[in-house]
Amino acid sequence: LPISMKFAIIFVCFAFATCLIAEQNTEANVTGLGECGTYNLIKQVGFPSSAWNVMTCIASLESSYNCAAGPHENSNGTDDYGLFQINSGYWCSGPGTIANGCGHPCSDMFQCQTNAQCALEVYHQQGFTAWATYNNNREYCESFTVNC
């Protein structure tokens, strides 16, 4: 190959690799999991299969699948955090904490995995009705179908 062609090939390869690296870095910093990412996380942390669609619906309504949502202040002085809007009153250590049912500071609830694991604990103790968004949208969530 002529030398100019070799440089062109090297340039294209370098540009492509740089784009791939930039894309990977962007993906790593995204806090919104989307519907399928949330659904897969729910499965991964151990929710029963009968809860997968409903919990995905709850995450959609609570945070728009955003692990960094909040804190949102409630009228009782507690705050809600992350993907499933975990409440500081009973589930994490933060404003208005009475109990720390998940054993984490509320700042950890911005981590998708930790938030979902805490949501599983909430679910085991209180079911779907722990989330006001479920109670206010029960029919919608019960018929919610994930499209992955």
CSV table of C-alpha atoms in Angstrom, one decimal:
chain,number,residue,atom,x,y,z
A,1,LEU,CA,0.0,0.0,0.0
A,2,PRO,CA,1.2,3.6,-0.6
A,3,ILE,CA,2.3,5.4,2.5
A,4,SER,CA,-0.6,7.9,2.2
A,5,MET,CA,-3.1,5.0,2.3
A,6,LYS,CA,-1.4,3.5,5.4
A,7,PHE,CA,-1.7,6.9,7.2
A,8,ALA,CA,-5.4,7.0,6.2
A,9,ILE,CA,-6.0,3.6,7.6
A,10,ILE,CA,-4.2,4.4,10.9
A,11,PHE,CA,-6.1,7.6,11.2
A,12,VAL,CA,-9.5,5.9,10.7
A,13,CYS,CA,-8.6,3.1,13.2
A,14,PHE,CA,-7.5,5.7,15.8
A,15,ALA,CA,-10.6,7.8,15.3
A,16,PHE,CA,-12.8,4.7,15.6
A,17,ALA,CA,-11.0,3.6,18.8
A,18,THR,CA,-11.3,7.1,20.3
A,19,CYS,CA,-15.1,7.1,19.6
A,20,LEU,CA,-15.5,3.7,21.3
A,21,ILE,CA,-13.6,4.8,24.4
A,22,ALA,CA,-15.7,8.0,24.6
A,23,GLU,CA,-18.9,6.0,24.2
A,24,GLN,CA,-17.9,3.6,27.0
A,25,ASN,CA,-17.1,6.5,29.3
A,26,THR,CA,-20.4,8.1,28.6
A,27,GLU,CA,-22.2,4.9,29.3
A,28,ALA,CA,-20.5,4.5,32.6
A,29,ASN,CA,-21.6,7.9,33.8
A,30,VAL,CA,-25.3,7.5,32.8
A,31,THR,CA,-27.5,7.4,35.9
A,32,GLY,CA,-30.7,6.6,34.0
A,33,LEU,CA,-31.0,2.9,33.5
A,34,GLY,CA,-33.9,2.9,31.2
A,35,GLU,CA,-36.7,0.4,31.2
A,36,CYS,CA,-34.6,-2.7,30.2
A,37,GLY,CA,-31.6,-1.8,32.5
A,38,THR,CA,-34.0,-1.4,35.4
A,39,TYR,CA,-35.8,-4.6,34.6
A,40,ASN,CA,-32.5,-6.5,34.5
A,41,LEU,CA,-31.3,-5.0,37.7
A,42,ILE,CA,-34.6,-6.0,39.4
A,43,LYS,CA,-34.0,-9.6,38.3
A,44,GLN,CA,-30.3,-9.5,39.3
A,45,VAL,CA,-30.9,-8.4,42.9
A,46,GLY,CA,-33.4,-11.2,43.5
A,47,PHE,CA,-37.0,-10.0,43.1
A,48,PRO,CA,-39.4,-12.8,42.4
A,49,SER,CA,-40.3,-13.0,38.7
A,50,SER,CA,-43.9,-12.1,39.6
A,51,ALA,CA,-42.6,-8.7,40.7
A,52,TRP,CA,-40.4,-7.8,37.8
A,53,ASN,CA,-42.9,-5.9,35.7
A,54,VAL,CA,-44.6,-4.1,38.6
A,55,MET,CA,-41.2,-3.0,40.1
A,56,THR,CA,-40.1,-1.7,36.7
A,57,CYS,CA,-43.3,0.3,36.6
A,58,ILE,CA,-42.7,1.6,40.1
A,59,ALA,CA,-39.2,2.7,39.1
A,60,SER,CA,-40.6,4.5,36.1
A,61,LEU,CA,-43.1,6.4,38.1
A,62,GLU,CA,-40.8,7.1,41.1
A,63,SER,CA,-37.7,8.3,39.3
A,64,SER,CA,-38.0,7.9,35.5
A,65,TYR,CA,-35.4,5.1,35.9
A,66,ASN,CA,-32.9,7.6,37.3
A,67,CYS,CA,-30.6,6.3,40.0
A,68,ALA,CA,-29.6,9.9,40.8
A,69,ALA,CA,-33.1,11.2,41.5
A,70,GLY,CA,-33.6,13.2,44.6
A,71,PRO,CA,-33.3,13.8,47.3
A,72,HIS,CA,-37.0,14.8,47.3
A,73,GLU,CA,-38.2,16.3,50.5
A,74,ASN,CA,-41.5,15.0,52.0
A,75,SER,CA,-43.8,17.0,54.3
A,76,ASN,CA,-42.8,14.9,57.3
A,77,GLY,CA,-39.2,16.0,57.1
A,78,THR,CA,-37.9,12.8,55.4
A,79,ASP,CA,-36.3,12.6,52.0
A,80,ASP,CA,-36.6,10.1,49.1
A,81,TYR,CA,-33.5,8.9,47.2
A,82,GLY,CA,-32.6,7.2,43.9
A,83,LEU,CA,-34.2,4.8,41.5
A,84,PHE,CA,-37.0,3.6,43.9
A,85,GLN,CA,-37.1,6.8,46.0
A,86,ILE,CA,-36.0,5.0,49.2
A,87,ASN,CA,-37.2,7.0,52.2
A,88,SER,CA,-34.9,8.3,54.9
A,89,GLY,CA,-37.4,7.8,57.6
A,90,TYR,CA,-37.2,4.0,57.8
A,91,TRP,CA,-34.8,2.7,55.2
A,92,CYS,CA,-31.6,4.7,55.1
A,93,SER,CA,-29.7,7.0,57.5
A,94,GLY,CA,-30.5,10.6,56.6
A,95,PRO,CA,-33.0,13.4,57.4
A,96,GLY,CA,-35.7,12.3,59.8
A,97,THR,CA,-34.4,8.7,60.3
A,98,ILE,CA,-36.3,6.6,62.7
A,99,ALA,CA,-35.0,3.3,61.6
A,100,ASN,CA,-32.3,2.3,59.0
A,101,GLY,CA,-33.9,-0.9,57.6
A,102,CYS,CA,-31.3,-1.3,54.8
A,103,GLY,CA,-28.3,-0.4,56.9
A,104,HIS,CA,-26.9,2.3,54.6
A,105,PRO,CA,-26.5,6.1,54.6
A,106,CYS,CA,-29.0,7.7,52.2
A,107,SER,CA,-26.2,8.9,50.0
A,108,ASP,CA,-25.6,5.2,49.1
A,109,MET,CA,-29.1,5.1,47.7
A,110,PHE,CA,-27.9,7.0,44.6
A,111,GLN,CA,-26.0,3.7,43.6
A,112,CYS,CA,-28.4,1.7,41.4
A,113,GLN,CA,-27.5,-1.7,42.9
A,114,THR,CA,-27.7,-0.5,46.5
A,115,ASN,CA,-31.0,1.2,45.9
A,116,ALA,CA,-32.5,-1.9,44.2
A,117,GLN,CA,-31.3,-4.2,47.0
A,118,CYS,CA,-32.9,-1.8,49.6
A,119,ALA,CA,-36.1,-1.8,47.5
A,120,LEU,CA,-36.1,-5.6,47.7
A,121,GLU,CA,-36.0,-5.4,51.5
A,122,VAL,CA,-38.8,-2.9,51.4
A,123,TYR,CA,-40.8,-5.2,49.1
A,124,HIS,CA,-40.2,-8.2,51.4
A,125,GLN,CA,-41.5,-6.3,54.4
A,126,GLN,CA,-44.3,-4.2,52.9
A,127,GLY,CA,-45.0,-5.4,49.3
A,128,PHE,CA,-45.8,-3.0,46.5
A,129,THR,CA,-48.0,-0.8,48.7
A,130,ALA,CA,-44.9,0.7,50.3
A,131,TRP,CA,-44.8,2.9,47.2
A,132,ALA,CA,-47.4,5.6,46.9
A,133,THR,CA,-46.9,5.6,43.1
A,134,TYR,CA,-48.1,2.0,43.0
A,135,ASN,CA,-51.1,2.7,45.2
A,136,ASN,CA,-52.1,5.6,43.0
A,137,ASN,CA,-51.4,3.7,39.8
A,138,ARG,CA,-52.2,0.1,40.8
A,139,GLU,CA,-54.1,-0.9,37.6
A,140,TYR,CA,-51.5,0.6,35.4
A,141,CYS,CA,-48.6,-1.1,37.2
A,142,GLU,CA,-50.4,-4.5,37.4
A,143,SER,CA,-50.8,-4.4,33.6
A,144,PHE,CA,-47.4,-2.9,32.9
A,145,THR,CA,-45.4,-4.9,30.3
A,146,VAL,CA,-41.6,-4.5,29.9
A,147,ASN,CA,-40.5,-4.3,26.2
A,148,CYS,CA,-37.0,-5.5,26.1
